XYZ file of C-alpha atoms in Angstrom:
496
model
C 5.865 22.613 36.421
C 6.150 21.369 40.082
C 9.468 20.999 41.674
C 8.653 17.069 41.921
C 8.075 16.908 38.212
C 11.309 18.993 37.507
C 13.407 16.611 39.548
C 11.836 13.558 37.799
C 12.465 15.192 34.401
C 15.955 15.955 35.258
C 16.633 12.384 36.376
C 15.220 11.037 33.272
C 17.298 13.113 30.806
C 14.324 15.359 30.553
C 15.826 18.027 28.248
C 17.045 15.408 25.590
C 13.867 13.236 25.741
C 11.754 16.314 25.515
C 13.629 17.566 22.374
C 13.384 14.108 20.585
C 9.556 13.663 21.628
C 8.538 17.204 20.576
C 10.572 17.191 17.322
C 9.071 14.044 16.073
C 5.598 14.941 17.076
C 6.192 18.448 15.425
C 7.468 16.423 12.378
C 4.386 14.416 11.764
C 1.942 17.357 12.166
C 4.142 19.593 9.836
C 4.773 16.780 7.350
C 1.014 16.101 6.750
C 0.429 19.776 5.512
C 1.875 19.105 1.927
C 2.654 15.277 2.097
C -0.634 14.534 0.163
C -0.139 16.793 -2.785
C 2.072 14.651 -4.960
C -0.182 11.725 -4.189
C -3.521 13.093 -5.502
C -3.276 11.421 -9.026
C -2.852 7.715 -7.347
C -5.567 8.579 -4.905
C -7.992 9.497 -7.542
C -7.125 6.414 -9.493
C -7.871 4.254 -6.452
C -10.659 5.997 -4.754
C -12.268 8.126 -7.580
C -13.711 11.450 -6.807
C -13.782 14.754 -8.661
C -10.933 17.431 -8.652
C -12.954 19.284 -5.974
C -13.017 16.175 -3.693
C -9.252 15.596 -3.998
C -8.380 19.174 -3.041
C -10.358 18.710 0.139
C -7.843 15.850 1.162
C -5.496 18.671 1.567
C -7.746 21.502 2.638
C -9.594 19.356 5.379
C -6.452 19.087 7.213
C -5.480 22.628 6.803
C -8.893 23.752 7.960
C -9.138 21.985 11.198
C -5.557 22.328 11.949
C -5.510 26.213 11.645
C -8.804 26.719 13.340
C -8.205 24.686 16.546
C -4.551 25.560 17.111
C -5.361 28.213 19.753
C -8.039 26.024 21.306
C -5.789 23.165 21.683
C -3.137 25.262 23.389
C -5.799 26.667 25.724
C -6.897 22.982 26.611
C -3.233 22.118 27.401
C -2.800 25.130 29.652
C -5.974 24.333 31.546
C -5.941 20.634 31.930
C -2.242 19.734 31.683
C 0.109 20.131 28.767
C 1.473 16.646 28.730
C -1.978 15.005 29.148
C -3.342 16.978 26.129
C -0.228 16.247 24.184
C -0.815 12.601 24.659
C -4.597 13.053 23.609
C -3.365 14.988 20.524
C -0.846 12.084 19.541
C -3.502 9.465 20.112
C -6.102 11.317 17.880
C -3.452 12.038 15.086
C -2.389 8.387 15.038
C -5.884 6.778 14.975
C -6.819 9.187 12.196
C -3.762 8.345 10.263
C -4.612 4.779 10.296
C -8.169 5.607 9.396
C -6.921 7.540 6.400
C -4.702 4.652 5.049
C -7.685 2.336 5.471
C -10.097 4.833 3.741
C -12.471 2.801 1.388
C -13.626 5.961 -0.324
C -12.869 9.606 -0.906
C -15.399 10.836 1.612
C -14.024 8.773 4.403
C -10.350 9.863 3.507
C -11.575 13.464 3.692
C -13.071 12.937 7.223
C -10.025 11.110 8.441
C -7.819 14.162 7.320
C -10.050 16.515 9.150
C -9.576 14.360 12.392
C -6.084 14.454 11.777
C -6.028 18.222 11.810
C -7.802 18.012 15.155
C -5.131 15.908 16.659
C -2.416 17.998 15.186
C -3.882 21.388 16.578
C -3.874 19.751 20.064
C -0.284 18.464 20.224
C 1.540 20.990 17.730
C 1.405 24.154 19.939
C 2.159 22.016 23.134
C 5.366 20.865 21.613
C 7.123 24.301 22.321
C 5.763 24.897 25.617
C 6.784 21.264 26.780
C 10.199 21.922 25.278
C 10.702 25.155 26.945
C 9.855 23.698 30.412
C 12.227 20.870 29.996
C 15.333 22.773 28.627
C 17.434 25.211 30.652
C 17.110 28.873 29.564
C 20.938 28.985 28.637
C 20.516 25.988 26.158
C 17.105 26.766 24.561
C 18.618 28.439 21.478
C 20.234 25.211 20.434
C 16.987 23.310 21.270
C 14.749 25.514 19.470
C 17.220 25.272 16.478
C 17.052 21.352 16.431
C 13.225 21.574 16.784
C 12.908 24.215 13.970
C 15.306 22.151 11.738
C 13.059 19.058 12.083
C 9.818 21.230 11.530
C 11.086 23.058 8.700
C 12.394 19.923 6.938
C 8.966 18.351 7.434
C 7.102 21.268 5.923
C 9.480 21.556 2.924
C 9.840 17.845 2.260
C 6.262 16.968 2.197
C 6.026 16.661 -1.445
C 9.301 14.427 -1.667
C 8.054 12.223 1.016
C 4.577 11.719 -0.358
C 5.912 11.404 -4.000
C 8.569 8.774 -3.089
C 6.205 6.606 -0.871
C 3.539 6.723 -3.651
C 5.935 6.206 -6.337
C 7.772 3.306 -4.799
C 5.225 1.713 -2.293
C 1.678 3.044 -2.373
C -0.140 6.327 -1.429
C -1.451 4.754 1.791
C 1.986 4.590 3.207
C 2.081 8.541 3.474
C -0.412 7.965 6.246
C 0.956 4.568 7.573
C 4.103 6.376 8.287
C 2.613 8.122 11.329
C 1.422 5.144 12.993
C 4.420 3.641 14.232
C 5.899 6.855 15.057
C 2.809 7.963 17.116
C 2.862 4.571 19.045
C 6.248 4.999 19.943
C 5.654 8.596 21.232
C 2.780 7.671 23.415
C 4.656 5.815 26.156
C 7.716 8.113 25.893
C 5.553 11.269 26.323
C 3.952 9.870 29.627
C 7.182 8.527 31.094
C 9.679 11.233 30.030
C 7.845 14.533 29.980
C 6.801 16.491 33.206
C 3.347 17.863 33.480
C 2.816 21.604 33.421
C -0.045 23.911 33.300
C -0.871 27.593 32.476
C -2.626 29.995 34.387
C -5.372 27.783 35.375
C -7.997 30.286 34.191
C -11.376 28.802 32.917
C -11.733 28.190 29.144
C -12.855 31.140 27.355
C -15.761 29.562 25.470
C -16.984 32.921 23.582
C -13.479 33.621 22.545
C -12.918 30.246 21.413
C -16.180 30.306 19.206
C -15.358 33.775 17.845
C -11.711 32.795 16.784
C -12.471 29.304 15.588
C -15.295 30.485 13.430
C -13.303 33.408 12.219
C -10.435 31.340 11.160
C -12.689 28.869 9.681
C -14.314 31.473 7.539
C -11.032 32.990 6.320
C -9.144 29.781 5.646
C -12.232 28.229 4.006
C -12.668 31.236 1.818
C -8.770 31.159 0.931
C -8.590 27.607 -0.107
C -11.776 27.938 -2.124
C -11.122 31.155 -3.799
C -8.735 29.800 -6.476
C -11.344 27.197 -7.418
C -14.735 28.654 -6.983
C -13.580 32.236 -8.071
C -12.986 35.094 -5.762
C -16.240 36.857 -6.505
C -18.394 33.613 -5.876
C -20.990 34.093 -3.236
C -19.847 31.208 -1.047
C -16.243 32.582 -1.128
C -17.222 36.140 -0.449
C -19.534 35.124 2.305
C -16.952 33.026 4.136
C -14.338 35.732 4.036
C -16.488 38.508 4.985
C -18.089 36.425 7.929
C -14.532 35.249 8.898
C -13.158 38.921 9.044
C -16.121 39.986 10.970
C -15.786 37.258 13.552
C -12.130 37.850 14.041
C -12.827 41.599 14.423
C -15.332 40.541 17.064
C -12.794 38.190 18.702
C -10.353 41.047 19.071
C -12.913 43.496 20.621
C -14.159 40.827 22.951
C -10.531 39.919 23.891
C -9.878 43.536 24.833
C -12.501 43.545 27.525
C -12.694 39.877 28.739
C -11.450 38.958 32.210
C -9.594 35.757 30.924
C -9.370 35.934 27.298
C -8.030 33.132 25.161
C -5.493 35.288 23.365
C -4.943 38.582 25.525
C -4.668 41.366 23.104
C -2.242 43.132 25.285
C 0.427 40.692 24.155
C 0.404 42.476 20.576
C 1.631 45.785 22.519
C 4.789 43.942 22.795
C 6.924 44.739 19.833
C 8.734 41.290 20.116
C 5.479 39.277 20.014
C 3.888 41.356 17.249
C 7.023 41.612 15.249
C 7.804 37.816 15.270
C 4.250 36.868 14.450
C 3.978 39.177 11.520
C 7.292 37.980 10.215
C 6.029 34.320 10.596
C 2.768 35.027 8.701
C 4.652 36.671 5.910
C 7.437 34.002 5.760
C 4.925 31.016 5.475
C 2.817 32.938 2.943
C 5.818 33.262 0.671
C 7.374 29.811 1.454
C 4.258 27.561 1.027
C 3.055 29.288 -2.207
C 6.596 28.857 -3.720
C 7.098 25.194 -2.617
C 3.570 24.376 -3.912
C 4.260 25.979 -7.360
C 7.914 25.112 -7.751
C 7.466 21.326 -7.094
C 4.834 21.323 -9.791
C 7.286 23.081 -12.050
C 9.958 20.331 -11.616
C 7.480 17.702 -12.364
C 5.075 19.276 -15.008
C 7.663 21.297 -17.001
C 11.046 19.912 -16.491
C 9.751 16.315 -16.453
C 11.250 14.998 -13.174
C 9.421 12.236 -11.311
C 8.136 13.256 -7.805
C 11.278 11.530 -6.272
C 13.588 13.174 -8.536
C 11.968 16.636 -7.978
C 12.268 16.147 -4.237
C 15.737 15.145 -4.509
C 16.609 18.293 -6.621
C 15.038 20.634 -4.013
C 17.114 19.069 -1.112
C 19.567 22.056 -1.316
C 16.499 24.197 -0.207
C 14.276 21.803 1.801
C 17.217 19.849 3.573
C 19.337 23.052 4.622
C 17.394 23.439 8.052
C 18.787 20.200 9.212
C 22.422 21.524 8.672
C 22.086 25.181 9.462
C 19.196 25.583 11.892
C 21.040 24.218 14.987
C 24.006 26.554 14.257
C 21.337 29.450 13.852
C 19.972 28.568 17.374
C 23.385 28.870 19.039
C 24.094 31.940 17.118
C 20.887 33.544 18.306
C 21.936 32.696 22.029
C 24.961 34.841 21.518
C 23.670 37.793 19.384
C 20.029 37.586 19.802
C 17.214 36.222 17.601
C 16.278 39.463 15.758
C 19.436 39.808 13.418
C 19.344 35.966 12.643
C 15.655 35.876 11.789
C 15.719 39.006 9.758
C 18.849 37.890 7.947
C 17.189 34.540 7.129
C 14.205 36.091 5.790
C 16.124 38.562 3.597
C 18.335 35.614 2.224
C 15.147 33.570 1.496
C 13.739 36.527 -0.341
C 16.894 36.943 -2.242
C 16.895 33.194 -3.100
C 13.239 33.284 -4.338
C 13.977 36.427 -6.392
C 16.766 34.831 -8.188
C 14.728 31.677 -8.978
C 11.839 34.020 -10.369
C 14.291 35.698 -12.668
C 16.216 32.413 -13.971
C 13.174 30.125 -14.298
C 12.502 29.039 -17.955
C 10.721 26.187 -19.703
C 14.053 24.459 -20.005
C 16.107 25.841 -17.271
C 19.061 23.576 -16.243
C 19.343 22.435 -12.680
C 22.673 24.227 -12.236
C 21.351 27.612 -12.977
C 18.590 27.087 -10.271
C 20.849 25.728 -7.722
C 22.155 28.921 -6.318
C 18.648 30.188 -5.714
C 17.655 26.895 -3.840
C 20.766 27.233 -1.643
C 20.307 30.486 -0.566
C 16.664 30.085 -0.032
C 17.384 27.089 2.090
C 19.929 28.978 4.384
C 17.521 31.521 4.890
C 14.621 29.301 5.812
C 17.144 27.562 8.231
C 18.200 30.775 9.755
C 14.539 31.793 10.502
C 13.028 28.693 12.107
C 15.051 28.362 15.363
C 15.216 31.872 16.462
C 11.678 32.726 15.438
C 10.540 29.898 17.810
C 12.855 31.458 20.629
C 11.518 34.901 20.159
C 7.928 33.803 20.413
C 8.499 32.002 23.631
C 10.592 34.766 25.215
C 8.349 37.503 24.310
C 5.584 36.408 26.850
C 5.458 35.179 30.406
C 5.907 31.457 31.112
C 2.299 30.943 32.083
C 1.216 32.418 28.560
C 3.785 30.369 26.529
C 1.056 27.922 25.479
C -1.200 30.363 24.004
C 1.662 32.344 22.521
C 2.830 29.149 20.652
C -0.795 28.462 19.561
C -1.344 31.891 18.127
C 2.083 31.737 16.189
C 1.255 28.427 14.755
C -2.424 29.480 13.842
C -0.793 32.611 12.089
C 1.791 30.296 10.282
C -1.036 27.943 9.027
C -3.124 30.969 7.846
C -0.102 32.326 6.250
C 0.419 28.901 4.364
C -3.120 28.963 3.117
C -2.820 32.507 2.137
C 0.277 31.938 0.310
C -1.090 29.035 -1.797
C -4.306 30.917 -2.576
C -2.652 34.179 -3.615
C 0.130 32.818 -5.659
C -2.172 30.176 -7.324
C -4.400 32.971 -8.276
C -1.313 35.020 -9.674
C -0.282 31.944 -11.583
C -3.723 31.398 -13.161
C -4.112 34.994 -14.004
C -0.656 35.323 -15.857
C -0.358 31.678 -17.153
C -1.692 28.352 -16.625
C -1.139 24.585 -17.399
C -1.670 24.597 -21.200
C 1.997 24.342 -21.976
C 5.466 24.634 -20.378
C 5.741 28.296 -21.458
C 2.449 29.314 -19.962
C 3.217 27.498 -16.801
C 6.469 29.487 -16.546
C 4.516 32.634 -17.547
C 2.388 32.309 -14.487
C 5.044 30.893 -12.158
C 7.671 33.745 -12.407
C 5.353 36.695 -11.222
C 3.991 34.357 -8.487
C 7.327 33.405 -7.089
C 8.498 37.113 -7.227
C 5.472 38.107 -5.093
C 6.523 35.310 -2.785
C 9.876 36.780 -2.604
C 8.334 40.327 -1.718
C 6.322 38.674 1.014
C 9.156 37.208 2.592
C 11.243 40.327 2.336
C 8.342 42.225 4.219
C 8.709 39.668 6.762
C 12.334 40.440 7.225
C 11.065 44.108 7.798
C 8.706 43.016 10.397
C 11.315 41.112 12.014
C 13.525 44.341 12.461
C 10.603 45.643 14.630
C 11.561 43.134 17.409
C 13.563 44.977 20.115
C 17.263 44.255 19.996
C 18.919 42.447 22.951
C 19.928 44.648 25.857
C 23.636 44.701 27.002
C 24.012 44.153 30.744
C 26.833 44.904 33.215
C 29.574 44.960 30.539
C 29.136 41.271 29.616
C 28.533 42.011 25.917
C 25.455 41.002 24.512
C 22.529 40.311 26.678
C 23.317 37.658 29.223
C 21.578 34.341 29.275
C 17.907 34.395 29.694
C 16.595 34.243 33.259
C 16.463 30.515 34.540
C 13.120 31.299 36.286
C 10.486 29.808 34.062
C 7.978 32.300 35.196
C 10.080 35.287 34.031
C 8.243 37.944 32.219
C 9.273 39.216 28.675
C 12.237 41.646 28.567
C 11.134 44.026 25.983
C 8.144 45.503 27.700
C 7.736 44.400 31.108
C 5.513 47.060 32.256
C 2.673 45.930 30.146
C 2.618 42.377 31.774
C 3.303 42.898 35.473
C 4.943 39.875 36.974
C 2.798 37.706 39.220
C 4.389 36.059 42.412
C 5.836 32.581 41.470
C 3.553 30.012 43.098
C 5.273 27.371 45.428
C 4.336 23.941 45.848
């Protein structure tokens, strides 16, 4: 960021404004992951369509979002992060209005796909813009609030979708984004300072390989439970996706300016936190997807009632994540992230053990609370670990890669846990639902626990000069990562 832009940002209360703008933008993008799930019966009643079509109202967004995240980050690094952030908000807001006005199921699916494009552009840039605006010594708390808002959006999607559908209409799950997007557009232009990445040319071959590979993998994952894992289309998509991703890795190790430098994964901090993120979203997404159906289909709650009863889990990030961010500033992110993942795994394991066809809410409550605290402890420090594990000029692509892995983890979680559910139980009765749910949630708990193990691979904070835990991060935004600086030699800081 230029000195002129930094001065303008400071005069305008840049840190506070950046936190508000990026948090709201992240909320919109994260909310739309699962907001449609509880509205599907109403959408089918109004627009028609087979079950296959209805599933694509969810999958179309997931696909384009996951596939284009790294490309969106690369565009921002190349052409200006604020500029592309505004473009992303514009596309997302317009597509939300188109979804609300959709006259048929096909047009709704198309609008959802375009929504995913807008989200893929703006979401990875939220963290880079926030990092550029907030002083290093206050980033833990800022990441905490940002993480709390995003965590709440992911987890409360079914509640928001169900409440709006039940009390107004399903169209309002999309209309909700329009005033928020329109309010963000002038604020982003006036209150955010422009910044760029390395300025390297776009990596077109890498973009095609990564986007094609992610498309194949995510497509195969979302279609596997429906079409069967041995179906020719699913197997072709999975094998082709994996082959393209392998090609992307091999290409990126040799390319001069790769979209995602493979050397970043030689950093234990970067590799560990990304593995933890993938496994955490795998366990969390799949569990929320099934437990929200359990509360409605087995226990008989309405969508709103089910969402309210999940608030001890889904609402906990708003209370705990800011504290977790400040705690990570003091003792480092690794112990906070690992503790959060182990707590969430314990909460899910408890739920898997007590769920029955007539379980009372009181017996479920401890598991919901522990899972919520664990999720809240994860979000803020994980974001800080991602952004501090790379050089400032590479933070855009690091954010894009982390968000892409989260989305792939979420799609994988829903696919894997739905398959376990279908193999062990089903929808025939309350008992068969529980028979499938319990092993699925147990697997989700195990995946989150593995994420905790991965988090422990992140290097501990260093102690310096007798000042206790590592002193505050360097204020120089071009500082290199601290865990393995020899792998990414520092470049001279450009002067305007």
